[in-house]
mmCIF file of C-alpha atoms in Angstrom:
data_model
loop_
_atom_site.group_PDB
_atom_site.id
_atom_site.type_symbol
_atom_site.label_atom_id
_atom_site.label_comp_id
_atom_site.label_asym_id
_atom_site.label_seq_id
_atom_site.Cartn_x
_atom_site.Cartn_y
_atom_site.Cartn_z
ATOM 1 C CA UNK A 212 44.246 -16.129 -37.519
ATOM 2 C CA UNK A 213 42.134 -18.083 -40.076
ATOM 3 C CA UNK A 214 39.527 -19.055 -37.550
ATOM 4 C CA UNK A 215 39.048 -15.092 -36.895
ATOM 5 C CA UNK A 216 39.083 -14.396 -40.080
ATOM 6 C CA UNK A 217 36.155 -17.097 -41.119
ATOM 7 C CA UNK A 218 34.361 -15.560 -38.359
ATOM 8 C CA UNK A 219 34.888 -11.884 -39.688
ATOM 9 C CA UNK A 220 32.850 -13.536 -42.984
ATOM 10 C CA UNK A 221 30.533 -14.979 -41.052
ATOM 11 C CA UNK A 222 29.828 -11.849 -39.571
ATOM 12 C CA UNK A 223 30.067 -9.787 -42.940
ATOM 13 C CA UNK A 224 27.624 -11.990 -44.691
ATOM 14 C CA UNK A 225 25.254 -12.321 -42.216
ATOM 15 C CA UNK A 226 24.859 -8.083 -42.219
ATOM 16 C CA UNK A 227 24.640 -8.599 -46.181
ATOM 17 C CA UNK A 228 21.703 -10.782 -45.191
ATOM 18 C CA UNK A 229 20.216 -9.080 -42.582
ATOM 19 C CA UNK A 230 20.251 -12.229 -40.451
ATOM 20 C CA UNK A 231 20.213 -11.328 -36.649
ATOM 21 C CA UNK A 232 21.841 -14.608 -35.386
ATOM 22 C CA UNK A 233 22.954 -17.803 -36.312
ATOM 23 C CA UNK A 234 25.147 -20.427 -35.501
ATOM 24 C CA UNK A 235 28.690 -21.498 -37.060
ATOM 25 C CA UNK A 236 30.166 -24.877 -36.136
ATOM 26 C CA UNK A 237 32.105 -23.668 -32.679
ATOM 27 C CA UNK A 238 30.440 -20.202 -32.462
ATOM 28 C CA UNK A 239 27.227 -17.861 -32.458
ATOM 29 C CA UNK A 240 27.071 -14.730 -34.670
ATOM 30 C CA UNK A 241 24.486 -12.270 -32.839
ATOM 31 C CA UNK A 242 23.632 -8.721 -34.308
ATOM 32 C CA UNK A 243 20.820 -8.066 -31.682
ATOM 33 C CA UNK A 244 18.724 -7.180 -33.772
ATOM 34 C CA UNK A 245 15.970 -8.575 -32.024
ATOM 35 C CA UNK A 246 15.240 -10.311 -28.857
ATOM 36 C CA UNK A 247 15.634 -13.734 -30.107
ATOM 37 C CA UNK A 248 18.169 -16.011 -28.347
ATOM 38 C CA UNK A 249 17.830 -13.793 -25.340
ATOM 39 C CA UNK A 250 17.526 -15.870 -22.063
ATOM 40 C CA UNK A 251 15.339 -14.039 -19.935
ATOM 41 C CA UNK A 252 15.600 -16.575 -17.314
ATOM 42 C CA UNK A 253 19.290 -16.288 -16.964
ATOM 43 C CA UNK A 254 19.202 -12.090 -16.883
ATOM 44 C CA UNK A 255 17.717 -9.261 -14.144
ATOM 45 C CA UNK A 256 15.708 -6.814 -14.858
ATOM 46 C CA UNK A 257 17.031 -6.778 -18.805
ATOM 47 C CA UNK A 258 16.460 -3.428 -20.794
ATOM 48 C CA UNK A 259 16.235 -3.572 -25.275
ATOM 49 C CA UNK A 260 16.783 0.026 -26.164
ATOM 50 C CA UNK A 261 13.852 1.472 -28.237
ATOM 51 C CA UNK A 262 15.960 0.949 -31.722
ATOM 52 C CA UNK A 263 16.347 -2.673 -30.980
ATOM 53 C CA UNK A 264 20.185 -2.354 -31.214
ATOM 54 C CA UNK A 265 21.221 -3.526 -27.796
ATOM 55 C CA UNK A 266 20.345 -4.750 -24.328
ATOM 56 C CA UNK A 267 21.395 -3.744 -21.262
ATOM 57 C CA UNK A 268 21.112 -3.699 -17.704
ATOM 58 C CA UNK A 269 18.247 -1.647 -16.227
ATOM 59 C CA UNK A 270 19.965 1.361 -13.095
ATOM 60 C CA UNK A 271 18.837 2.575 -10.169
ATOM 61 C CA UNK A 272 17.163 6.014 -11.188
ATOM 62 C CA UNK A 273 15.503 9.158 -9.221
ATOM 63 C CA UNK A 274 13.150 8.371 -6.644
ATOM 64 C CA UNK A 275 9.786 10.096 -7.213
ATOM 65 C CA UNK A 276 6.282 9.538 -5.930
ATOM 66 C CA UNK A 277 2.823 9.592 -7.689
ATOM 67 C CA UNK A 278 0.190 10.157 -4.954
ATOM 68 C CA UNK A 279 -3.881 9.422 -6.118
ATOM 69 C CA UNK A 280 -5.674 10.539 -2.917
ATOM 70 C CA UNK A 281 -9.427 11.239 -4.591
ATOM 71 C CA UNK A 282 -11.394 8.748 -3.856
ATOM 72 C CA UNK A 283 -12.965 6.182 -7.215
ATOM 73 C CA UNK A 284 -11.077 5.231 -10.120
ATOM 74 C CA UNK A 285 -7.899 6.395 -11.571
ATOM 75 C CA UNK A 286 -4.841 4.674 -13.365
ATOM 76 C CA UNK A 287 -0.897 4.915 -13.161
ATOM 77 C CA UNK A 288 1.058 4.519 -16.523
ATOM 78 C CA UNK A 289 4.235 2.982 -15.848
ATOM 79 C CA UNK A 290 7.240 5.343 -17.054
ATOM 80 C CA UNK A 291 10.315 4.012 -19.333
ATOM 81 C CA UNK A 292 12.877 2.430 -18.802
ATOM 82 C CA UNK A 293 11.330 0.932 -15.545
ATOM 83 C CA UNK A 294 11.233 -2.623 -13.943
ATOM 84 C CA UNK A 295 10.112 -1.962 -10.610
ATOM 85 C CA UNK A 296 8.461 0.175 -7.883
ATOM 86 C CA UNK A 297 7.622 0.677 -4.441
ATOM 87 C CA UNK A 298 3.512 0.974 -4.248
ATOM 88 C CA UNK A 299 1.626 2.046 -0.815
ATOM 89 C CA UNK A 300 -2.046 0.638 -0.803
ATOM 90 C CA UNK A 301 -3.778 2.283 1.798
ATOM 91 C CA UNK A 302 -7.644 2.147 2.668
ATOM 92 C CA UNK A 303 -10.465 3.698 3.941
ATOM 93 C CA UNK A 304 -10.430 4.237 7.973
ATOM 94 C CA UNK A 305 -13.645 3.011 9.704
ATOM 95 C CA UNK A 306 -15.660 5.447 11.396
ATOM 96 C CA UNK A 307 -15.975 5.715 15.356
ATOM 97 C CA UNK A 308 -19.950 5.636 16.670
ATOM 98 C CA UNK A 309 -21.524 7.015 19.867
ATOM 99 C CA UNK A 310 -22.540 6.458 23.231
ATOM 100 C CA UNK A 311 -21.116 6.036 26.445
ATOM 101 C CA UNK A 312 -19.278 3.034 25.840
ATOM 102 C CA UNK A 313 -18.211 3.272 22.334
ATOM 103 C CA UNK A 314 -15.736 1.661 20.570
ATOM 104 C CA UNK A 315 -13.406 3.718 17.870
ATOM 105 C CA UNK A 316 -13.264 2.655 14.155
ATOM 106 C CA UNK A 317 -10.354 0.291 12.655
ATOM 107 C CA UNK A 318 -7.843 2.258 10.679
ATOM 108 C CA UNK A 319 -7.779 1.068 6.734
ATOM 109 C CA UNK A 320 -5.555 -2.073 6.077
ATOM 110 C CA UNK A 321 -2.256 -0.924 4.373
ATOM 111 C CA UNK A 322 -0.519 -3.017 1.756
ATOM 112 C CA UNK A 323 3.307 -1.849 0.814
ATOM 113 C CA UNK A 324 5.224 -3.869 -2.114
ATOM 114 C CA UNK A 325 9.050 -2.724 -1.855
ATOM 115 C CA UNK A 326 9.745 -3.571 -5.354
ATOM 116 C CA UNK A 327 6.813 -4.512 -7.024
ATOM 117 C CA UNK A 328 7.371 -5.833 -10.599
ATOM 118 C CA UNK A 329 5.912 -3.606 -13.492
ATOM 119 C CA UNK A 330 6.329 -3.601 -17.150
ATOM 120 C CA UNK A 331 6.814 0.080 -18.970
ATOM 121 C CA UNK A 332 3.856 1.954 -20.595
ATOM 122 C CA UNK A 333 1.148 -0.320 -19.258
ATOM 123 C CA UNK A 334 -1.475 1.798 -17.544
ATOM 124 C CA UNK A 335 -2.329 0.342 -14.417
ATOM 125 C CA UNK A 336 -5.847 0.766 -12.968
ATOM 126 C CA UNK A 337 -6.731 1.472 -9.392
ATOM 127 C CA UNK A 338 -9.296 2.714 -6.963
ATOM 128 C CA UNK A 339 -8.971 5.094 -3.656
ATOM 129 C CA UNK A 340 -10.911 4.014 -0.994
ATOM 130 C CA UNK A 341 -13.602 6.509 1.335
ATOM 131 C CA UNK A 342 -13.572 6.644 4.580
ATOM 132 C CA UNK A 343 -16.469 5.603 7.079
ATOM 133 C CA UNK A 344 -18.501 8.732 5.833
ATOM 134 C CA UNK A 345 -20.657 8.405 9.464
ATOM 135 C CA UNK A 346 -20.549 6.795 12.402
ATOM 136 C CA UNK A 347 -20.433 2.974 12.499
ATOM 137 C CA UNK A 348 -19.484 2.752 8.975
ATOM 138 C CA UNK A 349 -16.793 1.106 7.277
ATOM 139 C CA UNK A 350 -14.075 2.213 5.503
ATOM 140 C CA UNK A 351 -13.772 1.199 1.784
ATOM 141 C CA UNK A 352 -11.184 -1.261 0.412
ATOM 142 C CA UNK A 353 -7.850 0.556 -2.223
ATOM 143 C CA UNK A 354 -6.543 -1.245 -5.058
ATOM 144 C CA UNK A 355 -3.700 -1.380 -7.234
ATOM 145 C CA UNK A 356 -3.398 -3.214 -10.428
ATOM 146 C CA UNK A 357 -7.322 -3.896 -10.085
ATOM 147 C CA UNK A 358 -7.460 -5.902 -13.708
ATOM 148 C CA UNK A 359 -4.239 -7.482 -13.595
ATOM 149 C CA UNK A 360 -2.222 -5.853 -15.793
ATOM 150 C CA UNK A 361 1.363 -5.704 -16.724
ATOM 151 C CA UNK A 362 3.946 -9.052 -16.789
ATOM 152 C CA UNK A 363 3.396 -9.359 -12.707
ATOM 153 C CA UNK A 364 -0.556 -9.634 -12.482
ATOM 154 C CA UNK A 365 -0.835 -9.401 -8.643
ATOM 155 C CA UNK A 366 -3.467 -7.290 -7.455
ATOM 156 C CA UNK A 367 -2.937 -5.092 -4.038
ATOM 157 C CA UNK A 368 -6.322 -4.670 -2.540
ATOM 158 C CA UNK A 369 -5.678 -3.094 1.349
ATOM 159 C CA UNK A 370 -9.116 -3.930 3.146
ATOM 160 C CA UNK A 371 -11.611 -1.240 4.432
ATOM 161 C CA UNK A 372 -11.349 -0.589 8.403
ATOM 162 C CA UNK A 373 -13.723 -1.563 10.331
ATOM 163 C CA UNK A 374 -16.625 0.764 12.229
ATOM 164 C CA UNK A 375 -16.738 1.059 15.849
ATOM 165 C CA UNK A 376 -18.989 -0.766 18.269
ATOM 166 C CA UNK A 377 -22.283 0.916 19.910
ATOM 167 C CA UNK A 378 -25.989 1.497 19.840
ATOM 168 C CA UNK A 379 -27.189 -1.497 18.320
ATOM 169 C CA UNK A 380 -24.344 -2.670 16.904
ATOM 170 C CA UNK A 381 -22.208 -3.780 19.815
ATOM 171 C CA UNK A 382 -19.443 -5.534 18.348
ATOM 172 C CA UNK A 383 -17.108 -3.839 17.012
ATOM 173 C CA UNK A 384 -16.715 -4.413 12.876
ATOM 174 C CA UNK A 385 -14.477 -6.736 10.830
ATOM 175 C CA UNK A 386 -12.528 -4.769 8.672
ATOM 176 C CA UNK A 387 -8.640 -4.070 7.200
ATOM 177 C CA UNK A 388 -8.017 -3.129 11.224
ATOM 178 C CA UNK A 389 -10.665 -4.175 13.097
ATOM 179 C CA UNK A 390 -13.123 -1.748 15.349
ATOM 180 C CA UNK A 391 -12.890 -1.340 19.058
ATOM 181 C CA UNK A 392 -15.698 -3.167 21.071
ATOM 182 C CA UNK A 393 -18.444 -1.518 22.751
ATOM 183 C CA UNK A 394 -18.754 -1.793 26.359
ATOM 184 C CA UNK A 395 -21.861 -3.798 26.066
ATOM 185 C CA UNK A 396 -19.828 -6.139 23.769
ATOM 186 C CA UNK A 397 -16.267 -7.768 24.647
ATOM 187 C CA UNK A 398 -15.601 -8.189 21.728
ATOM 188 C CA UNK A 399 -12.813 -5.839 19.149
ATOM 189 C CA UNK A 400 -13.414 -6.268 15.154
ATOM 190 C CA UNK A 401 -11.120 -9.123 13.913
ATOM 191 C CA UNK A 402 -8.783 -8.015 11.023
ATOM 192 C CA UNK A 403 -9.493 -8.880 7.331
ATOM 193 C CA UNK A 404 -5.910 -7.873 5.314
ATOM 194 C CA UNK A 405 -4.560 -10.637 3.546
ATOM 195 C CA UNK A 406 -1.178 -10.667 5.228
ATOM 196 C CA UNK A 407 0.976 -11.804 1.539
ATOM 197 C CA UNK A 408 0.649 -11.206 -2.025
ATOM 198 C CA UNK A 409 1.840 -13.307 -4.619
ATOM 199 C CA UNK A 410 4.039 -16.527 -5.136
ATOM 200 C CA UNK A 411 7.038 -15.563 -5.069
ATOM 201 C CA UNK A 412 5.906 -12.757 -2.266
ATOM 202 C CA UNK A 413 5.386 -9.259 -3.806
ATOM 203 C CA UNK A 414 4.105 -7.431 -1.115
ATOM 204 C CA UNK A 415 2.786 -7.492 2.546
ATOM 205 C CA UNK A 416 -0.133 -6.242 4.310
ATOM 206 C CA UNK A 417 -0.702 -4.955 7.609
ATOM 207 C CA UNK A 418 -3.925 -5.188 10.095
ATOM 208 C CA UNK A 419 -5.161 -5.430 13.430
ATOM 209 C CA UNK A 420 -8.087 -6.010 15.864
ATOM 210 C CA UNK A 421 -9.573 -3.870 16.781
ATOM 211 C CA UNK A 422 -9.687 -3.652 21.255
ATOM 212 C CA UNK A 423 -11.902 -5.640 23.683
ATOM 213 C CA UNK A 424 -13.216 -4.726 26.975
ATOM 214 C CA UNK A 425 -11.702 -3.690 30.197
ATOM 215 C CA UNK A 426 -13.253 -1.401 31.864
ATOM 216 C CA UNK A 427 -16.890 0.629 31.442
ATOM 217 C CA UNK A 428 -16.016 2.664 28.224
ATOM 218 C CA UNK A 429 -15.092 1.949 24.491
ATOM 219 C CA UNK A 430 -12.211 0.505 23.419
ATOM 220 C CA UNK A 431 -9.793 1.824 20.672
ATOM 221 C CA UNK A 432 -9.693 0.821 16.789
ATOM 222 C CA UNK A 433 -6.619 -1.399 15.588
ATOM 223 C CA UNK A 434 -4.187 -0.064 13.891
ATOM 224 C CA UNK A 435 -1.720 -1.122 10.927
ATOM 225 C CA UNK A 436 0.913 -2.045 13.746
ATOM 226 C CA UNK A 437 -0.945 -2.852 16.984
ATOM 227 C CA UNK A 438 -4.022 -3.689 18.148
ATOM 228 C CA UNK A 439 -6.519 -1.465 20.080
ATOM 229 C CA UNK A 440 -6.266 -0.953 23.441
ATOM 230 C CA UNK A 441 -8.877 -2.117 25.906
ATOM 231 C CA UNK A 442 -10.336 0.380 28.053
ATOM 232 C CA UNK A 443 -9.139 1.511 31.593
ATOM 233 C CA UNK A 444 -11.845 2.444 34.421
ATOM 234 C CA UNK A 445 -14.171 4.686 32.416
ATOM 235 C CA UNK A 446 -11.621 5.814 30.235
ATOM 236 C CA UNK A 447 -11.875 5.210 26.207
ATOM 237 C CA UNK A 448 -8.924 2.948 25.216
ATOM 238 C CA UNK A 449 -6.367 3.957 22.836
ATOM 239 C CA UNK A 450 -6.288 3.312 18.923
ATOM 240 C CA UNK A 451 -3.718 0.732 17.910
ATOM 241 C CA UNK A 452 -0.551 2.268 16.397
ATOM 242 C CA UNK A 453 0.259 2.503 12.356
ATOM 243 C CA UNK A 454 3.339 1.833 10.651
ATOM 244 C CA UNK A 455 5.972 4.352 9.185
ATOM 245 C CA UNK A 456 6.950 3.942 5.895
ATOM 246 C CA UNK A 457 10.287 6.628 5.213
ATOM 247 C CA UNK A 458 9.603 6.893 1.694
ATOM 248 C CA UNK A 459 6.287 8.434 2.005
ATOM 249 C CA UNK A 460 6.565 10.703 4.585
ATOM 250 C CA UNK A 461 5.339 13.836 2.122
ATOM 251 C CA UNK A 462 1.665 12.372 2.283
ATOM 252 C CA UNK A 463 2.246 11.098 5.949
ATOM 253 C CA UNK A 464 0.360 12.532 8.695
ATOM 254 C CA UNK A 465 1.298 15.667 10.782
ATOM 255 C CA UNK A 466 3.310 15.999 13.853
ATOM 256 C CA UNK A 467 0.022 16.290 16.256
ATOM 257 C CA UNK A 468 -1.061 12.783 15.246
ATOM 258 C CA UNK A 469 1.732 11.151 13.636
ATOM 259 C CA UNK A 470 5.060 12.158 14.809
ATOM 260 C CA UNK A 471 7.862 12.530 12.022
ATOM 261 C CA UNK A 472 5.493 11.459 9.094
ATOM 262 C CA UNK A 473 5.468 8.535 7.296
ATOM 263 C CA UNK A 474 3.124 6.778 9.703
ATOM 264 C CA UNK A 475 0.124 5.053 8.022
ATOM 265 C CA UNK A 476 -2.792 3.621 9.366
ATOM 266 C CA UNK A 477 -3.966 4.708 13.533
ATOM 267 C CA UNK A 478 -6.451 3.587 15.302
ATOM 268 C CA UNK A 479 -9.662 5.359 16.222
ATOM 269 C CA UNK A 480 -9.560 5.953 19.694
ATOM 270 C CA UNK A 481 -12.800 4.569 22.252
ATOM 271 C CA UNK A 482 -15.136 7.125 24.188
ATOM 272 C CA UNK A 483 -14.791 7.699 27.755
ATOM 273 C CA UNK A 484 -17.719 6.337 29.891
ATOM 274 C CA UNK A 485 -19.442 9.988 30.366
ATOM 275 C CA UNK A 486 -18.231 13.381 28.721
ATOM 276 C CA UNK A 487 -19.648 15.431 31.199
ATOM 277 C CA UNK A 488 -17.387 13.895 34.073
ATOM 278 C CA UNK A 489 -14.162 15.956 34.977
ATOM 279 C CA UNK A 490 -11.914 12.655 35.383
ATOM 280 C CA UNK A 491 -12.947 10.621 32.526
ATOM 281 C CA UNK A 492 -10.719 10.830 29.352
ATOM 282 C CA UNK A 493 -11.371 9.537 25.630
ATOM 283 C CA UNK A 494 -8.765 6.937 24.540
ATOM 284 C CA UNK A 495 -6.146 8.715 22.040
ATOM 285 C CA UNK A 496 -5.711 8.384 17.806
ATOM 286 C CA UNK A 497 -3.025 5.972 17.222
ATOM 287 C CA UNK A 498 0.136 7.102 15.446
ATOM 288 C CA UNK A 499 -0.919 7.313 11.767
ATOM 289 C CA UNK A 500 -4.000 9.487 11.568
ATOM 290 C CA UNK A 501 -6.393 8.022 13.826
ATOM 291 C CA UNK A 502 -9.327 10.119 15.585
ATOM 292 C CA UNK A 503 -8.975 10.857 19.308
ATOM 293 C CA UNK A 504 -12.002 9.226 21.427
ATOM 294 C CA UNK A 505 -14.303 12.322 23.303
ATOM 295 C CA UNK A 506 -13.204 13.716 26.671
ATOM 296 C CA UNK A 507 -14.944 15.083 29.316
ATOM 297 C CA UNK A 508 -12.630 18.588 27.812
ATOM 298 C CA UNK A 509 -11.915 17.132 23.952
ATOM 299 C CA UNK A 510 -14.142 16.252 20.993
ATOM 300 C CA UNK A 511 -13.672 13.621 19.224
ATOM 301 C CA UNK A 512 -12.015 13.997 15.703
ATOM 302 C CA UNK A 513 -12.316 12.374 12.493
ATOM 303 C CA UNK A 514 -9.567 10.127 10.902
ATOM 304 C CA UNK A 515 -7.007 12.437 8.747
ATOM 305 C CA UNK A 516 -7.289 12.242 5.290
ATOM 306 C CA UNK A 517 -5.081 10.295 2.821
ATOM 307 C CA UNK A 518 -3.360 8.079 5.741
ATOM 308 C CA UNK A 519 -6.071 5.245 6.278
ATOM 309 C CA UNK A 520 -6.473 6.595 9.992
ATOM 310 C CA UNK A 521 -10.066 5.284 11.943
ATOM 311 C CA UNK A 522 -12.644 8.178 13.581
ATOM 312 C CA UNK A 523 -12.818 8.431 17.173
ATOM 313 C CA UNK A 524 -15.850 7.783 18.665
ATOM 314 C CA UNK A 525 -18.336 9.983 20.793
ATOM 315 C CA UNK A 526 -19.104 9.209 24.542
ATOM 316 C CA UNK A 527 -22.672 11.047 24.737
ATOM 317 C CA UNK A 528 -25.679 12.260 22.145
ATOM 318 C CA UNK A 529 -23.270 13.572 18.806
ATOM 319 C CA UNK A 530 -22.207 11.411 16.132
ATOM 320 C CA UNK A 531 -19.091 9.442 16.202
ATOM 321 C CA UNK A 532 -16.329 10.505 13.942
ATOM 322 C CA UNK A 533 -15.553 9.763 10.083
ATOM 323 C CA UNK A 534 -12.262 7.673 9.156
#
């Protein structure tokens, strides 16, 4: 009873004094009224309320999504109250190019952080990547946290596809997914996305490359999940597939090239060897918004917006297909 009640004056004349902690001989007095003597090492994702009375233990709260699908600059302030959250980097698809033996464009690289750390208010800065805006171009790279801001400084930067193979340039391009090859070149784009963020991990990024040759027509783009197809006989070869991510389906792609939603990141597919011949097909979008490849019956189409998707490319005298 007399130890409690030394303590009760400890306590007492420590509020007289406005002193937010200190130490008796077999005890600690803490107010909390302020963060000192707080171990942050030894607590999880820690909340001080605003008046600086108490800490507590940060909840699980309602999921929402910000979506920034202009392309350039824009930033993100962090709301409240909030430790964490799940970020989608997705860039610009690589166009698809022309002639008979061309090769689709590389869907964007895609970069997904399942609980990235972030600290509230800061206002993050990012960028939106383009497209390919013609044939044989590449897409442009997205960022998140460009300047490194906030307690976790990792920057998210998913890597521009690359453009299809043809004309001149053979080969298909390097990019986030890499472009499918050109007939005259057996060679698919090599993917660029950095595969890992961070130390501990914060986030992982997805790429392929793009296809080589096996037959007499363009191969397909890579995609987030697969790599490009190859061709078959003269027809174009398919754009690799892209990856579903569930909580994003609302900016996903549509159920004609992207079954379900969600999916992120298709392929361009290849040309068939000539339009004009009844037999020949163009190789399909992958899964994810990539371009279908020209038919002998089909155009080609362009990558669909906001999901990182490669253009397919065209088999005679048009243009190949934006991402």
């Amino acid at each position: 009873g007399l130890e409690d009640d030394i303590a009760l004056i400890g306590f007492k004349v420590a509020a007289n004094g406005s002193l937010a902690k200190y130490n008796l001989v077999d005890q600690t007095i803490d107010a909390f009224e302020d963060a000192s003597g707080i171990s942050a090492g030894n607590s999880t994702n820690e909340i001080r309320d605003s008046s600086g009375k108490y800490f507590s233990g940060s909840l699980l709260g309602s999921y929402s999504v910000d979506a920034f699908t202009s392309t350039g600059s824009d930033t993100w302030t962090c709301p409240a109250n909030t430790t964490e959250a799940e970020v989608l980097v997705v860039a610009g698809g690589g166009a698809g190019t022309n002639g008979y033996y061309a090769g689709g464009g590389g869907a964007g690289g895609v970069v997904h952080a399942a609980a990235y750390p972030v600290t509230a208010a800061v206002v993050y800065d990012l960028s939106v990547g383009a497209g390919g805006p013609s044939q044989g171009t590449a897409g442009t790279d997205s960022v998140f946290n460009t300047n490194g801001e906030g307690s976790n400084t990792t920057v998210l930067t998913a890597a521009g596809g690359g453009r299809g193979g043809g004309g001149a340039t053979t080969a298909g391009g390097a990019g986030g997914s890499g472009g499918g090859a050109d007939n005259d070149s057996s060679t698919g784009g090599a993917s660029t996305q950095i595969a890992s963020f961070g130390s501990p991990e914060v986030a992982i990024g997805y790429g392929n490359a793009g296809g080589g040759i096996g037959g007499n027509a363009g191969a397909g783009g890579g995609g987030a999940s697969a790599a490009g197809q190859g061709t078959q006989g003269n027809d174009g070869g398919d754009g690799g597939a892209g990856k579903l991510f569930s909580n994003f389906t609302a900016y996903g792609t549509d159920s004609v090239r992207g079954a379900n939603g969600g999916y992120f990141g298709g392929g361009g597919g290849g040309a068939c060897y000539d339009s004009s011949g009844s037999g020949n097909d163009g190789g399909a979008g992958g899964i994810g918004g990539g371009g279908r490849g020209q038919s002998h019956n089909l155009t080609q189409q362009e990558g669909l917006a906001n999901t990182g998707g490669g253009g397919g490319a065209e088999s005679a005298t048009n243009s190949g297909k934006p991402g």
